[in-house]
């Protein structure tokens, strides 16, 4: 992506979204470092849409334990992220709970399983 888009076009002419699957790592440091890896690999200077990926069920606890909700808000305040949100594959009650507890989240990506 860096070579094909970032190096070839003005930054304001495109948007980048990436995600942070915290539940695949073991430490807070690893979780927070995922952002910096994405930023470095893209070379974009900032991320337009940063998702806390696949919250819900037991995975939400990982985001809570590692302080990721506050962390993404801090990244936004620093101008490193334009919009913060999350993706979820869970039920309506879980979505409502997260949105109630985290009103600063600006968008939600719903993951739907067509087989269900």
mmCIF file of C-alpha atoms in Angstrom:
data_model
loop_
_atom_site.group_PDB
_atom_site.id
_atom_site.type_symbol
_atom_site.label_atom_id
_atom_site.label_comp_id
_atom_site.label_asym_id
_atom_site.label_seq_id
_atom_site.Cartn_x
_atom_site.Cartn_y
_atom_site.Cartn_z
ATOM 1 C CA UNK A 1 0.000 0.000 0.000
ATOM 2 C CA UNK A 2 2.821 2.403 0.806
ATOM 3 C CA UNK A 3 4.373 2.076 -2.638
ATOM 4 C CA UNK A 4 1.094 1.926 -4.573
ATOM 5 C CA UNK A 5 -0.883 4.644 -2.800
ATOM 6 C CA UNK A 6 0.963 6.621 -0.143
ATOM 7 C CA UNK A 7 4.053 7.296 -2.243
ATOM 8 C CA UNK A 8 2.024 8.059 -5.356
ATOM 9 C CA UNK A 9 -0.835 10.294 -4.258
ATOM 10 C CA UNK A 10 -1.383 13.315 -2.008
ATOM 11 C CA UNK A 11 -2.308 12.137 1.506
ATOM 12 C CA UNK A 12 -5.591 14.046 1.512
ATOM 13 C CA UNK A 13 -6.758 12.163 -1.604
ATOM 14 C CA UNK A 14 -7.325 8.804 0.143
ATOM 15 C CA UNK A 15 -8.369 7.320 3.458
ATOM 16 C CA UNK A 16 -6.853 4.422 5.374
ATOM 17 C CA UNK A 17 -8.610 2.119 7.810
ATOM 18 C CA UNK A 18 -6.871 -0.512 9.895
ATOM 19 C CA UNK A 19 -7.752 -2.635 12.874
ATOM 20 C CA UNK A 20 -6.339 -3.680 16.208
ATOM 21 C CA UNK A 21 -7.120 -7.305 17.189
ATOM 22 C CA UNK A 22 -5.953 -7.027 20.806
ATOM 23 C CA UNK A 23 -7.140 -10.497 21.779
ATOM 24 C CA UNK A 24 -4.300 -12.087 19.744
ATOM 25 C CA UNK A 25 -1.511 -10.627 21.912
ATOM 26 C CA UNK A 26 -0.453 -11.252 25.485
ATOM 27 C CA UNK A 27 0.606 -7.839 26.790
ATOM 28 C CA UNK A 28 -0.545 -4.222 26.821
ATOM 29 C CA UNK A 29 2.718 -3.198 25.160
ATOM 30 C CA UNK A 30 2.095 -5.575 22.248
ATOM 31 C CA UNK A 31 -1.476 -4.321 21.933
ATOM 32 C CA UNK A 32 -0.458 -0.681 21.767
ATOM 33 C CA UNK A 33 2.458 -1.397 19.457
ATOM 34 C CA UNK A 34 0.050 -2.707 16.795
ATOM 35 C CA UNK A 35 -0.869 0.890 15.984
ATOM 36 C CA UNK A 36 2.741 1.903 15.456
ATOM 37 C CA UNK A 37 3.380 -1.111 13.230
ATOM 38 C CA UNK A 38 0.434 -0.141 11.026
ATOM 39 C CA UNK A 39 1.489 3.494 10.901
ATOM 40 C CA UNK A 40 5.054 2.594 9.962
ATOM 41 C CA UNK A 41 4.053 0.043 7.315
ATOM 42 C CA UNK A 42 1.643 2.442 5.619
ATOM 43 C CA UNK A 43 3.933 5.451 5.854
ATOM 44 C CA UNK A 44 0.748 7.547 5.824
ATOM 45 C CA UNK A 45 1.513 9.800 8.791
ATOM 46 C CA UNK A 46 -1.913 9.138 10.316
ATOM 47 C CA UNK A 47 -4.739 6.604 10.144
ATOM 48 C CA UNK A 48 -8.184 7.817 9.100
ATOM 49 C CA UNK A 49 -10.260 5.035 10.710
ATOM 50 C CA UNK A 50 -8.798 2.927 13.529
ATOM 51 C CA UNK A 51 -10.919 0.015 14.721
ATOM 52 C CA UNK A 52 -10.662 -1.939 17.908
ATOM 53 C CA UNK A 53 -11.302 -5.172 16.072
ATOM 54 C CA UNK A 54 -13.837 -7.829 17.015
ATOM 55 C CA UNK A 55 -14.935 -6.677 20.446
ATOM 56 C CA UNK A 56 -17.701 -8.557 22.168
ATOM 57 C CA UNK A 57 -18.064 -11.777 24.098
ATOM 58 C CA UNK A 58 -14.945 -12.525 26.185
ATOM 59 C CA UNK A 59 -12.707 -10.449 23.875
ATOM 60 C CA UNK A 60 -13.988 -7.119 25.214
ATOM 61 C CA UNK A 61 -12.130 -7.789 28.479
ATOM 62 C CA UNK A 62 -8.793 -7.709 26.589
ATOM 63 C CA UNK A 63 -9.518 -4.196 25.334
ATOM 64 C CA UNK A 64 -10.532 -3.122 28.839
ATOM 65 C CA UNK A 65 -7.537 -4.733 30.568
ATOM 66 C CA UNK A 66 -5.018 -3.155 28.180
ATOM 67 C CA UNK A 67 -6.602 0.317 28.372
ATOM 68 C CA UNK A 68 -7.225 0.377 24.632
ATOM 69 C CA UNK A 69 -10.326 2.590 24.773
ATOM 70 C CA UNK A 70 -8.349 5.414 26.368
ATOM 71 C CA UNK A 71 -5.335 4.683 24.176
ATOM 72 C CA UNK A 72 -7.221 5.169 20.897
ATOM 73 C CA UNK A 73 -8.770 8.356 22.258
ATOM 74 C CA UNK A 74 -5.250 9.630 23.043
ATOM 75 C CA UNK A 75 -4.086 8.741 19.526
ATOM 76 C CA UNK A 76 -6.967 10.773 18.149
ATOM 77 C CA UNK A 77 -6.184 13.730 20.421
ATOM 78 C CA UNK A 78 -2.596 13.657 19.118
ATOM 79 C CA UNK A 79 -3.809 13.695 15.496
ATOM 80 C CA UNK A 80 -2.464 10.223 14.731
ATOM 81 C CA UNK A 81 -5.984 8.865 14.170
ATOM 82 C CA UNK A 82 -8.882 10.811 12.664
ATOM 83 C CA UNK A 83 -11.792 8.549 13.706
ATOM 84 C CA UNK A 84 -12.005 5.835 16.367
ATOM 85 C CA UNK A 85 -14.418 2.950 16.404
ATOM 86 C CA UNK A 86 -14.760 -0.779 16.736
ATOM 87 C CA UNK A 87 -15.957 -3.849 14.923
ATOM 88 C CA UNK A 88 -18.236 -6.358 16.586
ATOM 89 C CA UNK A 89 -19.661 -9.801 15.966
ATOM 90 C CA UNK A 90 -21.994 -10.176 18.909
ATOM 91 C CA UNK A 91 -25.594 -9.540 19.918
ATOM 92 C CA UNK A 92 -27.544 -6.285 20.248
ATOM 93 C CA UNK A 93 -27.189 -6.220 24.048
ATOM 94 C CA UNK A 94 -23.394 -6.366 23.789
ATOM 95 C CA UNK A 95 -23.407 -3.573 21.201
ATOM 96 C CA UNK A 96 -25.666 -1.414 23.347
ATOM 97 C CA UNK A 97 -23.456 -1.966 26.412
ATOM 98 C CA UNK A 98 -20.299 -0.916 24.562
ATOM 99 C CA UNK A 99 -21.942 2.131 22.978
ATOM 100 C CA UNK A 100 -23.338 3.196 26.361
ATOM 101 C CA UNK A 101 -19.978 2.791 28.106
ATOM 102 C CA UNK A 102 -17.933 4.233 25.218
ATOM 103 C CA UNK A 103 -19.847 7.175 23.695
ATOM 104 C CA UNK A 104 -16.598 8.553 22.254
ATOM 105 C CA UNK A 105 -16.596 5.787 19.643
ATOM 106 C CA UNK A 106 -17.454 7.390 16.302
ATOM 107 C CA UNK A 107 -18.303 4.392 14.165
ATOM 108 C CA UNK A 108 -19.089 0.687 14.312
ATOM 109 C CA UNK A 109 -18.359 -1.965 11.726
ATOM 110 C CA UNK A 110 -20.855 -4.796 12.010
ATOM 111 C CA UNK A 111 -19.638 -8.212 11.065
ATOM 112 C CA UNK A 112 -22.472 -10.335 9.808
ATOM 113 C CA UNK A 113 -22.391 -14.034 9.184
ATOM 114 C CA UNK A 114 -24.774 -14.775 6.321
ATOM 115 C CA UNK A 115 -25.037 -18.398 7.419
ATOM 116 C CA UNK A 116 -26.746 -17.285 10.608
#
